[in-house]
Each structure stands twice: as C-alpha cells, then as structure tokens.
Coordinates of C-alpha atoms in Angstrom, one line a residue:
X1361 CA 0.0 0.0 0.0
X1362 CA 1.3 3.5 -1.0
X1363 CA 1.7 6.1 1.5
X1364 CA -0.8 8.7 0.0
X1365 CA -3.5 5.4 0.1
X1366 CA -2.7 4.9 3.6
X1367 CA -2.9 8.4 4.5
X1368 CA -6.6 8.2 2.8
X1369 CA -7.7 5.4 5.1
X1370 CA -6.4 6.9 8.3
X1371 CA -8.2 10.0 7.5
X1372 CA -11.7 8.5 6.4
X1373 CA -11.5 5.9 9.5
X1374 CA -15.2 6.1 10.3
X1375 CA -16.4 5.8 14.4
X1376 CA -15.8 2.3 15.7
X1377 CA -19.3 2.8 17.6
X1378 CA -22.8 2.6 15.9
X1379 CA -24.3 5.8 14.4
X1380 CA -23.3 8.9 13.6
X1381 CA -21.2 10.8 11.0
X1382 CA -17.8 10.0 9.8
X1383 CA -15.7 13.7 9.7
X1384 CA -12.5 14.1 7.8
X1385 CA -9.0 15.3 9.1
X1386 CA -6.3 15.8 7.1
X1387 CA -3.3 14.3 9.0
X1388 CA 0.2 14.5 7.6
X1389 CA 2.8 11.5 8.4
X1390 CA 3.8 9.2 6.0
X1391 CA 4.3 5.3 5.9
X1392 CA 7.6 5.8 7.7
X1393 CA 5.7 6.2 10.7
X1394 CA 6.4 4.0 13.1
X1395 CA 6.0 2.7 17.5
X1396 CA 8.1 4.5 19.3
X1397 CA 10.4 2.7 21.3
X1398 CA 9.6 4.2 24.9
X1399 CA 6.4 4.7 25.9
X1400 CA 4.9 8.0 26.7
X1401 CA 4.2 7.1 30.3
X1402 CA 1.9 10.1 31.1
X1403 CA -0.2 9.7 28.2
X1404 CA -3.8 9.1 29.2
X1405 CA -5.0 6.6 26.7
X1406 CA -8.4 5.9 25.2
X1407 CA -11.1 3.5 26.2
X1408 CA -11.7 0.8 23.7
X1409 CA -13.9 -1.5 25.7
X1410 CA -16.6 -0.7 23.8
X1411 CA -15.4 -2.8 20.9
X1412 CA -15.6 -6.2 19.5
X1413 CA -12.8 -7.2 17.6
X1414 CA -10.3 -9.6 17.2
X1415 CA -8.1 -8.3 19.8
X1416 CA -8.2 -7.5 23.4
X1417 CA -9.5 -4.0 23.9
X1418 CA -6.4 -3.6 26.6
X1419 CA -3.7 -4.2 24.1
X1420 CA -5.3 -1.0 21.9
X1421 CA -5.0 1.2 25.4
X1422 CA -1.6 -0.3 25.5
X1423 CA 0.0 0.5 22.3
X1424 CA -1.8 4.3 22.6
X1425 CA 1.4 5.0 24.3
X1426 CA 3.9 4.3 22.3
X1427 CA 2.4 6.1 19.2
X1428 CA 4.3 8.7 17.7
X1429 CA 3.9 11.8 19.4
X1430 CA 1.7 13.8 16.7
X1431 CA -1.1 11.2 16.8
X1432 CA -1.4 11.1 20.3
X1433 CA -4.3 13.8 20.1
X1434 CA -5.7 12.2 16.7
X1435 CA -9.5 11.0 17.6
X1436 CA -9.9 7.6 18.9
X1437 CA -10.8 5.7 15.0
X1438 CA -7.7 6.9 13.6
X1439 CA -5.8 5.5 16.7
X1440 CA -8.1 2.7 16.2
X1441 CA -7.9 2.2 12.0
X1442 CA -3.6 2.7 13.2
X1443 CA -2.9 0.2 15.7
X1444 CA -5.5 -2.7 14.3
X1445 CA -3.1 -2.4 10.4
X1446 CA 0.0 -3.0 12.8
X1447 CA -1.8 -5.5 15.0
X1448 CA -3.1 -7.5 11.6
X1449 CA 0.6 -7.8 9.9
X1450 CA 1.5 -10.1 12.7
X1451 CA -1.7 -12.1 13.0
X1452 CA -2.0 -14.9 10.3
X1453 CA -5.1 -15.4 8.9
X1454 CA -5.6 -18.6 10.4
X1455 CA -5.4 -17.4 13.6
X1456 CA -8.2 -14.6 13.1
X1457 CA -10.3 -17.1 12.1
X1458 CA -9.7 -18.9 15.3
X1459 CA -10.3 -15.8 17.2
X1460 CA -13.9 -15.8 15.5
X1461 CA -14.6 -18.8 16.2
X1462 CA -13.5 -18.3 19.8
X1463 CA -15.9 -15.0 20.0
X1464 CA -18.8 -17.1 18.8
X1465 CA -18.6 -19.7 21.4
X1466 CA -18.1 -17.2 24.6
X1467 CA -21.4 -15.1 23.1
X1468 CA -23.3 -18.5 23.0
X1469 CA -21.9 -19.6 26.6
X1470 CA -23.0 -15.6 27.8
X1471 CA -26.2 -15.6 26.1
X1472 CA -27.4 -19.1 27.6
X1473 CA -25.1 -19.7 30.9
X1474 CA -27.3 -19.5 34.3
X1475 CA -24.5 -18.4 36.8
X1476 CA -24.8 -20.1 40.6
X1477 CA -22.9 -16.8 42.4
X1478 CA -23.8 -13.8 40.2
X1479 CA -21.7 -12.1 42.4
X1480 CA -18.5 -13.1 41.6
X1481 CA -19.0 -12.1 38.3
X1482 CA -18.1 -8.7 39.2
X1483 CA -15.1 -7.6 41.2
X1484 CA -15.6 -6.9 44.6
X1485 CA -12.0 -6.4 46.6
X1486 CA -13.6 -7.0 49.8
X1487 CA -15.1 -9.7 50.1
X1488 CA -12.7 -11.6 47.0
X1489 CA -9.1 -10.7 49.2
X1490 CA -7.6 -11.0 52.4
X1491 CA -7.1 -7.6 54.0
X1492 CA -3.1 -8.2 54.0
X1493 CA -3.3 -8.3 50.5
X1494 CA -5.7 -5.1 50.0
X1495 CA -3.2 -3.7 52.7
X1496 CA -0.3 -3.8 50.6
X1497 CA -2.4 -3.2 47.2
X1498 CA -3.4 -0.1 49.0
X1499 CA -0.1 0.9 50.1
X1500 CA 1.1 0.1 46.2
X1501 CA 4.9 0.0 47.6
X1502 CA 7.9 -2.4 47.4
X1503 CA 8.1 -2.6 51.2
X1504 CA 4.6 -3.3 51.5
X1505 CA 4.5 -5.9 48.8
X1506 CA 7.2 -7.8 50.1
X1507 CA 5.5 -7.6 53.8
X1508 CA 3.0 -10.4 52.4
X1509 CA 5.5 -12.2 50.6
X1510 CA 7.7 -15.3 50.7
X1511 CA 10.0 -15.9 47.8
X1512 CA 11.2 -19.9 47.9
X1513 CA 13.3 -19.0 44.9
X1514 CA 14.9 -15.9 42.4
X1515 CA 12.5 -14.5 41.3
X1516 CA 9.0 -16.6 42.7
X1517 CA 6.9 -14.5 45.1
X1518 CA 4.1 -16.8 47.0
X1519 CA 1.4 -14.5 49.5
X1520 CA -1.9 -15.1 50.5
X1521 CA -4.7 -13.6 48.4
X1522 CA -7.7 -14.9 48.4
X1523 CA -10.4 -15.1 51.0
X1524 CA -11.5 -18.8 51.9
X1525 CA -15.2 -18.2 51.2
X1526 CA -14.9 -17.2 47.5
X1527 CA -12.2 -19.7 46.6
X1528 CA -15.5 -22.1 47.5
X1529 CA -18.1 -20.3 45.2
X1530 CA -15.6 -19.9 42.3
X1531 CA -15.2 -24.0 42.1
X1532 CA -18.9 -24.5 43.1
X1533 CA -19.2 -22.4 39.7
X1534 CA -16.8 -24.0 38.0
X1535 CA -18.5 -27.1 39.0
X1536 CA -22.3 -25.9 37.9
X1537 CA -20.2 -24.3 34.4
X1538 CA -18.8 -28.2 33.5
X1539 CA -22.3 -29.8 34.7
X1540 CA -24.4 -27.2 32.6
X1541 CA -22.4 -27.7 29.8
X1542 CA -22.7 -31.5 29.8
X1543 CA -26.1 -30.8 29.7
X1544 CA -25.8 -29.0 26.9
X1545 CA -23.8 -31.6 24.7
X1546 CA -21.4 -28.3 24.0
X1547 CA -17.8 -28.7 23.5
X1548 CA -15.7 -27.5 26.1
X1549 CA -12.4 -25.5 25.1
X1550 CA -9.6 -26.9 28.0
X1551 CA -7.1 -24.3 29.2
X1552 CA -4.4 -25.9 27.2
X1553 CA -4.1 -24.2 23.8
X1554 CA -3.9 -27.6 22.5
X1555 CA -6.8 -29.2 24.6
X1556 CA -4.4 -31.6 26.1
X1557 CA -6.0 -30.8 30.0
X1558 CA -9.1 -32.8 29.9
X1559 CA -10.4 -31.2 33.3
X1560 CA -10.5 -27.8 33.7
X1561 CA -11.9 -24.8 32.1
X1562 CA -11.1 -21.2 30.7
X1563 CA -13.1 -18.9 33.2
X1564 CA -13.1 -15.9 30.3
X1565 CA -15.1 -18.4 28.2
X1566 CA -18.0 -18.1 30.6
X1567 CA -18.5 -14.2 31.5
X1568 CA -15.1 -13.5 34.0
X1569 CA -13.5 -11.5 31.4
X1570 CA -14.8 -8.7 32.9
X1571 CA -13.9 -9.1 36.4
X1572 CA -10.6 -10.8 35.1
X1573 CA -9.5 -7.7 33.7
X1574 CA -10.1 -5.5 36.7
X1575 CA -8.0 -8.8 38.8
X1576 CA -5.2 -7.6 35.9
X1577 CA -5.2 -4.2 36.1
X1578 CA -5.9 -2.9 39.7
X1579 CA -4.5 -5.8 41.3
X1580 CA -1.9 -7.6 39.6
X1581 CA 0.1 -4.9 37.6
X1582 CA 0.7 -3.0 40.6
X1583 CA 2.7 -6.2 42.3
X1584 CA 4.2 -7.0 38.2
X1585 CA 4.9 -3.6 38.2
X1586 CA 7.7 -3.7 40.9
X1587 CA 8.9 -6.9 40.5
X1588 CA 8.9 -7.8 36.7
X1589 CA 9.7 -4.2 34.9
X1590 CA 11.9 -6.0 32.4
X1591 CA 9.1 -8.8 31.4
X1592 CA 6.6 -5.7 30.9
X1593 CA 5.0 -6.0 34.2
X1594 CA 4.3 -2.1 33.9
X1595 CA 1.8 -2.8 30.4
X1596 CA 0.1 -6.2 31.1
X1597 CA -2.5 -5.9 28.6
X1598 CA -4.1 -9.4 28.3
X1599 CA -5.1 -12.6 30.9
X1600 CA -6.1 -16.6 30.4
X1601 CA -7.5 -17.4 33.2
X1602 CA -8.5 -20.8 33.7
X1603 CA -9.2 -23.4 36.5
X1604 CA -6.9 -27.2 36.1
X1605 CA -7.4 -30.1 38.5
X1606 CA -4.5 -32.4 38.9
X1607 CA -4.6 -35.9 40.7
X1608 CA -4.8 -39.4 39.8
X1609 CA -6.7 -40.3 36.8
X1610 CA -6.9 -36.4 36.4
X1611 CA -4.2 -33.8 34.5
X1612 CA -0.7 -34.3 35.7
X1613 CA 0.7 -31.3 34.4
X1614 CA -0.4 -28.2 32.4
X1615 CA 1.9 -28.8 29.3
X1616 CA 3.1 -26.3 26.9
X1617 CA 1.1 -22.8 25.6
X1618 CA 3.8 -22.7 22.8
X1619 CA 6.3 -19.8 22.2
X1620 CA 4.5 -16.6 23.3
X1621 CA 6.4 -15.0 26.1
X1622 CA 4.0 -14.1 29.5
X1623 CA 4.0 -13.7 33.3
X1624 CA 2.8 -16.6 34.8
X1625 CA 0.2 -16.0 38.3
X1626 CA -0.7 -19.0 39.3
X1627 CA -2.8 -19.7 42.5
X1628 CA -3.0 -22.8 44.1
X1629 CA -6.3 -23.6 45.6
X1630 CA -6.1 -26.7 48.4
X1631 CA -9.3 -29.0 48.8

C-alpha cells in the first residue's frame, strides 16, 4: 500500500461505535511512521472497551502509548484504523479465524449460561481478598508488597490472596459451568491451547472476562509492576484465566502454551 492510500484510510476511518457521521482530518505523516520505542508514560489513553474485535480492547490502550507523538491527540478511529493495520501484519489469517470462532462460542456460553454466584462475576476487593493483601495493594509500595510475601526461589513470590469463602463459590461455579455444559452436549475448550488438560476450564469463556480484567489491572500490575519491569510487568494488557485439577486419573501437568512469552500468576487452591 502507497503512502498517500494509507494516509486516505487513516483520515476516512469512520467511528468504531454505531451511528453517527464519519468527519474528515487531514493528518500529515507518512508510511515511515512508526511505535516509538519508549512509551509515553503520562499519556492518558483511550477507552476501547466498547469494541468487538479480534483483539483485546487492553492491548489498543496499551499501544496508545507508544504512538508517535503527533497522533497522540488524533480522535480515537484513527488511533483505532492505526494500531489494528499493525496488529493485523502479525496475525496470520488462520489465527483470526480462530479468534472468531473463539468469540462465537463465549457469546453463545454468555447468552445461555445461568451463573450459581452472580456475584462473583463482578469484582468486589472486599469480600474476594484478604485484608493483608488489600493492605499492601493499598499501600502500592515495594516494602509493603514484600510484607505479604515469601520468595522460595529468584525470582517466585508466594502470599496469600484470596479469601477462603470465594475460593468455595468460584469451584462450586466451575463445578455448575462443567455440569451445565454437559447438559448441553457443548464442547468444552480446555485451558491448554492444545486441549491436552481434559479437566479444567477457561473462566473468560464463561462471562469473567470482565472481572478478570479489573483482577489484571488494579491488582496484579501494581505487584508485576515492581517486580517484573523488564518482562513488561508495567503494560500487562491481556489474561487466560483458567481453572486445572491435577490428581490421579486427572491432569498431571499443564503442558506447553507454545512460544509466546507471559507472566505466569498461578494460585494454588487446596481442597
């Protein structure tokens, strides 16, 4: 693509929302343009949780800060039309039409699912974490992070977390999820990307996402933050969160999730 035809599309990148009319800008960069290298730290990105494509609305937020500095202040499409071209070049096509697929089958789980604890679905700090652990989130310092913390080895942190009372409601719902969907005859994608774990189940597949990403962003980056800045623990911008249960006759291991590179929070869950 020429640089005056991808000017054009920038500029006439109509609103990613319904309605409305679709205004022109002239903006002047050229194909050259490119990420910056450093991100622009104070930079107070848009929201994009509003839309449904074949990304992660975080990773959008993300990449907002490393645009080049003249399209900062550019409205919210051309941002959007921007980062999806870059985001596109590196996804094959097979793996958007995976993503598709993927989107399909949470919107029929959503549309159908009857939760048992509706009130999980939605983040609530108090009554979801111990108050050491909201102590130090609170805090949001080194010292008080490592207050709560063991580390066994370089580089592995272990605290407690998670109150006693929802641990039981969130595998009481795992349990009702696995039981309604036997019901259902519907095939169950395992947390393994290649669906070696045969028990266990992805809980953004069945309407955590939401809560998951609040988990990520208020509560996770701030500890990833301190302790991982070289593994990008300052711009976490996606999650997998899944449940496993290992034991005889059950998964032994979690296996591999291929090349991709991520920070690994694991929490163990005794019964």
């Amino acid at each position: 693509m020429s640089s005056q035809n991808q000017n054009r599309s920038l500029e006439q990148a109509g609103p990613s929302g319904s309605g409305g009319q679709v205004g022109v800008r002239v903006v002047n960069w050229s194909g050259s343009d490119r990420l910056c290298i450093s991100p622009k730290r104070d930079h107070k990105p848009e929201n994009y949780d509003d839309l449904q494509f074949e990304f992660n609305p975080n990773i959008f937020a993300s990449l907002e800060h490393y645009l080049p500095p003249h399209m900062l202040n550019l409205s919210r499409d051309v941002k959007l039309h921007y980062i999806r071209n870059i985001l596109l070049r590196y996804l094959p096509e097979n793996d958007r039409i995976w993503i598709q697929k993927l989107r399909e089958y949470r919107l029929k789980i959503i549309l159908n699912y009857p939760p048992l604890h509706k009130e999980i679905f939605t983040m609530d700090a108090e009554s979801f974490f111990v108050p050491s652990f909201l102590r130090a989130i609170k805090e949001n310092t080194e010292a008080s992070f490592r207050s709560i913390m063991a580390e066994p080895c370089k580089g592995v942190y272990t605290f407690e977390m998670l109150q006693p009372q929802f641990c039981k409601k969130l595998m009481s719902e795992v349990d009702h999820f696995e039981r309604w969907v036997h019901g259902t005859k519907l095939r169950i994608m395992r947390p393994n990307a290649m669906n070696k774990n045969k028990h266990g189940v992805i809980l953004d597949d069945f309407a955590f996402e939401a809560m998951l990403d609040r988990f990520m962003c208020d509560f996770i980056q701030p500890i990833s933050r301190v302790f991982y800045p070289e593994l990008g623990g300052s711009s976490l911008d996606s999650h997998h969160g899944f449940v496993v249960e290992y034991g005889i006759n059950k998964d032994v291991e979690l296996g591999s999730q291929g090349q991709k590179a991520y920070l690994k929070f694991r929490i163990l869950v005794k019964m």
